[in-house]
Amino acid sequence: MIELDGFDRKLLASVQADASATNQEVGDRIGLSASQVSRRRQRLEAAGVIRRYRADIDPAAVGLDVIAFVGVSLATHSPQNASRFQKLIKALPEVQEAHMLTGDMDYLLKVAVPDLKALSSLISDDLLPHEAVQNVKSFIAMETLRDDNQLPFESP
Amino acid sequence: MIELDGFDRKLLASVQADASATNQEVGDRIGLSASQVSRRRQRLEAAGVIRRYRADIDPAAVGLDVIAFVGVSLATHSPQNASRFQKLIKALPEVQEAHMLTGDMDYLLKVAVPDLKALSSLISDDLLPHEAVQNVKSFIAMETLRDDNQLPFESP
DNA sequence: AGTGAAAAACAATGGCG
DNA sequence: CGCCATTGTTTTTCACT
């Protein structure tokens, strides 16, 4: 695990909110020169703290009007079952997030699809037929209040 | 709603996966010249299809070892209640996503915190004391299989 | 660890086919 | 829409604290 000082944390907070800012702008914001921002940024990229840069796209603008969460329970909890299921969800393009959970649901998926028909077909044609899957429960997002996925940075 | 052709879709798929690629590199990938990539990109940004650019940071690298989902039920469903609650979750830095749902849970929050103590304190000190909140149910992510938040782009 | 200035790479426009 | 040339920015490296 890499050591992060106050500048690193401010830098990370800045670029996770807006990666289109130039090193000069970031530097002005956090009190550092552009060259230092560049050097620190490279270090954080190499260390894997910054995993990648992405464009955040409005789902509705590309025809993806349904965001839903799908809770999945597996039939049995054998390692083979789990790995087969994990392979499946890594291959499904509609899946935006997939987490293995504590509690009564085994997995929680966040999916983006054009309409309810597509959600229904994802569940009926892709998830339920899979041997490892016992049952699924879906929750449709009527409204997304936040989806910025911003991590909080402690003050120290 | 803006019209998107095949090039736009390919461009979006490319920059959502990797926004650090130069226009030249994106152009090579999707079969377009750098200048055209630049023009189309500006159009997509202006239209709000590309909402922003962000750095994707590894939560564990900055000490956020617990990712959890918190389902929240509101006490009553008055508009005042809902708006007070929405204000609260927009102000909480630990919240990465917040969705209003169909089904038995009213809201689903995705949160990132340093440890279980912080999760417990978020629930006990911030969520439960709020007048609008009836009860919460939390699910801890033991393992995150995917969190790329990549939207699928249809082939046409 | 930091700055500032020079060199190299890139983005953004405009004109033309 | 490709190609090319131009201009202004931006990143990166280097010399120097």
PDB file of C-alpha atoms in Angstrom, chain A residues 14-140:
ATOM      1  CA  SER A  14      -9.793  16.926  -7.644  1.00  0.00           C
ATOM      2  CA  VAL A  15      -9.294  14.487 -10.505  1.00  0.00           C
ATOM      3  CA  GLN A  16     -12.052  12.133  -9.445  1.00  0.00           C
ATOM      4  CA  ALA A  17     -14.451  15.061  -9.601  1.00  0.00           C
ATOM      5  CA  ASP A  18     -13.108  16.447 -12.857  1.00  0.00           C
ATOM      6  CA  ALA A  19     -10.432  14.725 -14.866  1.00  0.00           C
ATOM      7  CA  SER A  20     -10.621  17.248 -17.682  1.00  0.00           C
ATOM      8  CA  ALA A  21      -8.893  19.907 -15.607  1.00  0.00           C
ATOM      9  CA  THR A  22      -5.330  20.591 -16.718  1.00  0.00           C
ATOM     10  CA  ASN A  23      -2.416  19.971 -14.377  1.00  0.00           C
ATOM     11  CA  GLN A  24      -2.106  23.723 -14.092  1.00  0.00           C
ATOM     12  CA  GLU A  25      -5.715  24.064 -12.952  1.00  0.00           C
ATOM     13  CA  VAL A  26      -5.391  21.201 -10.506  1.00  0.00           C
ATOM     14  CA  GLY A  27      -2.205  22.784  -9.208  1.00  0.00           C
ATOM     15  CA  ASP A  28      -3.920  26.122  -8.672  1.00  0.00           C
ATOM     16  CA  ARG A  29      -6.689  24.368  -6.788  1.00  0.00           C
ATOM     17  CA  ILE A  30      -4.485  22.389  -4.448  1.00  0.00           C
ATOM     18  CA  GLY A  31      -1.487  24.722  -4.183  1.00  0.00           C
ATOM     19  CA  LEU A  32       1.109  22.954  -6.301  1.00  0.00           C
ATOM     20  CA  SER A  33       2.910  23.628  -9.557  1.00  0.00           C
ATOM     21  CA  ALA A  34       1.827  21.901 -12.748  1.00  0.00           C
ATOM     22  CA  SER A  35       4.999  19.868 -12.902  1.00  0.00           C
ATOM     23  CA  GLN A  36       4.478  18.474  -9.428  1.00  0.00           C
ATOM     24  CA  VAL A  37       0.901  17.591 -10.252  1.00  0.00           C
ATOM     25  CA  SER A  38       2.181  15.716 -13.293  1.00  0.00           C
ATOM     26  CA  ARG A  39       4.811  13.859 -11.306  1.00  0.00           C
ATOM     27  CA  ARG A  40       2.455  12.911  -8.483  1.00  0.00           C
ATOM     28  CA  ARG A  41      -0.228  11.883 -10.907  1.00  0.00           C
ATOM     29  CA  GLN A  42       2.141   9.496 -12.675  1.00  0.00           C
ATOM     30  CA  ARG A  43       3.114   8.019  -9.359  1.00  0.00           C
ATOM     31  CA  LEU A  44      -0.520   7.476  -8.387  1.00  0.00           C
ATOM     32  CA  GLU A  45      -1.301   5.935 -11.760  1.00  0.00           C
ATOM     33  CA  ALA A  46       1.668   3.585 -11.565  1.00  0.00           C
ATOM     34  CA  ALA A  47       0.703   2.530  -8.045  1.00  0.00           C
ATOM     35  CA  GLY A  48      -2.828   1.706  -9.180  1.00  0.00           C
ATOM     36  CA  VAL A  49      -4.446   4.296  -6.939  1.00  0.00           C
ATOM     37  CA  ILE A  50      -5.816   5.935 -10.065  1.00  0.00           C
ATOM     38  CA  ARG A  51      -7.144   2.938 -11.949  1.00  0.00           C
ATOM     39  CA  ARG A  52      -8.216   4.671 -15.114  1.00  0.00           C
ATOM     40  CA  TYR A  53      -9.866   7.728 -16.605  1.00  0.00           C
ATOM     41  CA  ARG A  54     -13.353   7.463 -17.934  1.00  0.00           C
ATOM     42  CA  ALA A  55     -15.984   9.561 -19.627  1.00  0.00           C
ATOM     43  CA  ASP A  56     -19.219   9.554 -17.682  1.00  0.00           C
ATOM     44  CA  ILE A  57     -22.081   9.089 -20.135  1.00  0.00           C
ATOM     45  CA  ASP A  58     -25.728   9.894 -19.564  1.00  0.00           C
ATOM     46  CA  PRO A  59     -27.557   6.549 -19.834  1.00  0.00           C
ATOM     47  CA  ALA A  60     -30.807   8.137 -21.002  1.00  0.00           C
ATOM     48  CA  ALA A  61     -29.006   9.927 -23.838  1.00  0.00           C
ATOM     49  CA  VAL A  62     -27.978   6.611 -25.332  1.00  0.00           C
ATOM     50  CA  GLY A  63     -31.366   4.983 -24.928  1.00  0.00           C
ATOM     51  CA  LEU A  64     -30.740   3.177 -21.664  1.00  0.00           C
ATOM     52  CA  ASP A  65     -33.842   4.235 -19.767  1.00  0.00           C
ATOM     53  CA  VAL A  66     -33.939   1.501 -17.162  1.00  0.00           C
ATOM     54  CA  ILE A  67     -31.434   1.237 -14.349  1.00  0.00           C
ATOM     55  CA  ALA A  68     -32.144  -1.659 -12.048  1.00  0.00           C
ATOM     56  CA  PHE A  69     -30.633  -3.662  -9.251  1.00  0.00           C
ATOM     57  CA  VAL A  70     -30.929  -7.401  -9.378  1.00  0.00           C
ATOM     58  CA  GLY A  71     -30.388  -9.513  -6.284  1.00  0.00           C
ATOM     59  CA  VAL A  72     -29.374 -13.048  -7.113  1.00  0.00           C
ATOM     60  CA  SER A  73     -29.389 -16.138  -4.894  1.00  0.00           C
ATOM     61  CA  LEU A  74     -27.355 -19.139  -5.920  1.00  0.00           C
ATOM     62  CA  ALA A  75     -28.759 -22.641  -5.771  1.00  0.00           C
ATOM     63  CA  THR A  76     -25.865 -24.197  -3.950  1.00  0.00           C
ATOM     64  CA  HIS A  77     -22.738 -22.577  -2.665  1.00  0.00           C
ATOM     65  CA  SER A  78     -20.131 -24.786  -4.200  1.00  0.00           C
ATOM     66  CA  PRO A  79     -17.015 -23.123  -5.584  1.00  0.00           C
ATOM     67  CA  GLN A  80     -17.878 -24.424  -9.059  1.00  0.00           C
ATOM     68  CA  ASN A  81     -21.273 -22.800  -8.912  1.00  0.00           C
ATOM     69  CA  ALA A  82     -19.846 -19.506  -7.791  1.00  0.00           C
ATOM     70  CA  SER A  83     -17.166 -19.402 -10.442  1.00  0.00           C
ATOM     71  CA  ARG A  84     -19.614 -20.306 -13.202  1.00  0.00           C
ATOM     72  CA  PHE A  85     -21.891 -17.522 -12.111  1.00  0.00           C
ATOM     73  CA  GLN A  86     -19.066 -15.025 -11.907  1.00  0.00           C
ATOM     74  CA  LYS A  87     -18.048 -15.890 -15.426  1.00  0.00           C
ATOM     75  CA  LEU A  88     -21.582 -15.211 -16.582  1.00  0.00           C
ATOM     76  CA  ILE A  89     -21.917 -11.793 -15.057  1.00  0.00           C
ATOM     77  CA  LYS A  90     -18.511 -10.713 -16.267  1.00  0.00           C
ATOM     78  CA  ALA A  91     -19.667 -11.507 -19.777  1.00  0.00           C
ATOM     79  CA  LEU A  92     -22.968  -9.643 -19.648  1.00  0.00           C
ATOM     80  CA  PRO A  93     -22.625  -6.159 -21.136  1.00  0.00           C
ATOM     81  CA  GLU A  94     -25.715  -4.883 -19.332  1.00  0.00           C
ATOM     82  CA  VAL A  95     -24.049  -5.339 -15.952  1.00  0.00           C
ATOM     83  CA  GLN A  96     -22.490  -2.157 -14.613  1.00  0.00           C
ATOM     84  CA  GLU A  97     -21.625  -3.431 -11.185  1.00  0.00           C
ATOM     85  CA  ALA A  98     -21.574  -6.817  -9.515  1.00  0.00           C
ATOM     86  CA  HIS A  99     -20.990  -7.356  -5.826  1.00  0.00           C
ATOM     87  CA  MET A 100     -20.945 -10.452  -3.687  1.00  0.00           C
ATOM     88  CA  LEU A 101     -22.865  -9.715  -0.520  1.00  0.00           C
ATOM     89  CA  THR A 102     -23.379 -10.687   3.050  1.00  0.00           C
ATOM     90  CA  GLY A 103     -26.949 -11.381   4.079  1.00  0.00           C
ATOM     91  CA  ASP A 104     -29.744 -13.222   2.339  1.00  0.00           C
ATOM     92  CA  MET A 105     -28.967 -12.180  -1.222  1.00  0.00           C
ATOM     93  CA  ASP A 106     -25.795 -13.666  -2.641  1.00  0.00           C
ATOM     94  CA  TYR A 107     -25.068 -11.132  -5.352  1.00  0.00           C
ATOM     95  CA  LEU A 108     -26.263  -7.695  -6.214  1.00  0.00           C
ATOM     96  CA  LEU A 109     -26.033  -6.515  -9.810  1.00  0.00           C
ATOM     97  CA  LYS A 110     -26.584  -3.043 -11.161  1.00  0.00           C
ATOM     98  CA  VAL A 111     -27.765  -3.214 -14.736  1.00  0.00           C
ATOM     99  CA  ALA A 112     -28.554  -0.703 -17.473  1.00  0.00           C
ATOM    100  CA  VAL A 113     -31.013  -1.671 -20.203  1.00  0.00           C
ATOM    101  CA  PRO A 114     -33.154   0.130 -22.795  1.00  0.00           C
ATOM    102  CA  ASP A 115     -36.532  -0.856 -21.375  1.00  0.00           C
ATOM    103  CA  LEU A 116     -38.415  -3.224 -19.081  1.00  0.00           C
ATOM    104  CA  LYS A 117     -38.635  -5.800 -21.823  1.00  0.00           C
ATOM    105  CA  ALA A 118     -34.859  -5.947 -21.954  1.00  0.00           C
ATOM    106  CA  LEU A 119     -34.677  -6.281 -18.175  1.00  0.00           C
ATOM    107  CA  SER A 120     -37.163  -9.082 -18.240  1.00  0.00           C
ATOM    108  CA  SER A 121     -35.271 -10.846 -20.990  1.00  0.00           C
ATOM    109  CA  LEU A 122     -31.972 -10.420 -19.164  1.00  0.00           C
ATOM    110  CA  ILE A 123     -33.479 -12.095 -16.126  1.00  0.00           C
ATOM    111  CA  SER A 124     -35.444 -14.787 -17.932  1.00  0.00           C
ATOM    112  CA  ASP A 125     -32.974 -15.612 -20.681  1.00  0.00           C
ATOM    113  CA  ASP A 126     -29.589 -15.002 -19.104  1.00  0.00           C
ATOM    114  CA  LEU A 127     -29.817 -15.238 -15.336  1.00  0.00           C
ATOM    115  CA  LEU A 128     -32.565 -17.699 -14.421  1.00  0.00           C
ATOM    116  CA  PRO A 129     -31.621 -20.426 -16.919  1.00  0.00           C
ATOM    117  CA  HIS A 130     -28.114 -20.565 -15.470  1.00  0.00           C
ATOM    118  CA  GLU A 131     -27.730 -23.729 -13.384  1.00  0.00           C
ATOM    119  CA  ALA A 132     -26.110 -21.896 -10.512  1.00  0.00           C
ATOM    120  CA  VAL A 133     -28.969 -19.416 -10.064  1.00  0.00           C
ATOM    121  CA  GLN A 134     -31.793 -20.199  -7.696  1.00  0.00           C
ATOM    122  CA  ASN A 135     -33.828 -17.040  -7.824  1.00  0.00           C
ATOM    123  CA  VAL A 136     -33.597 -13.337  -8.550  1.00  0.00           C
ATOM    124  CA  LYS A 137     -35.330 -10.295  -7.184  1.00  0.00           C
ATOM    125  CA  SER A 138     -35.267  -7.032  -9.073  1.00  0.00           C
ATOM    126  CA  PHE A 139     -35.569  -3.420  -8.022  1.00  0.00           C
ATOM    127  CA  ILE A 140     -36.043  -0.761 -10.624  1.00  0.00           C
TER     128      ILE A 140
END
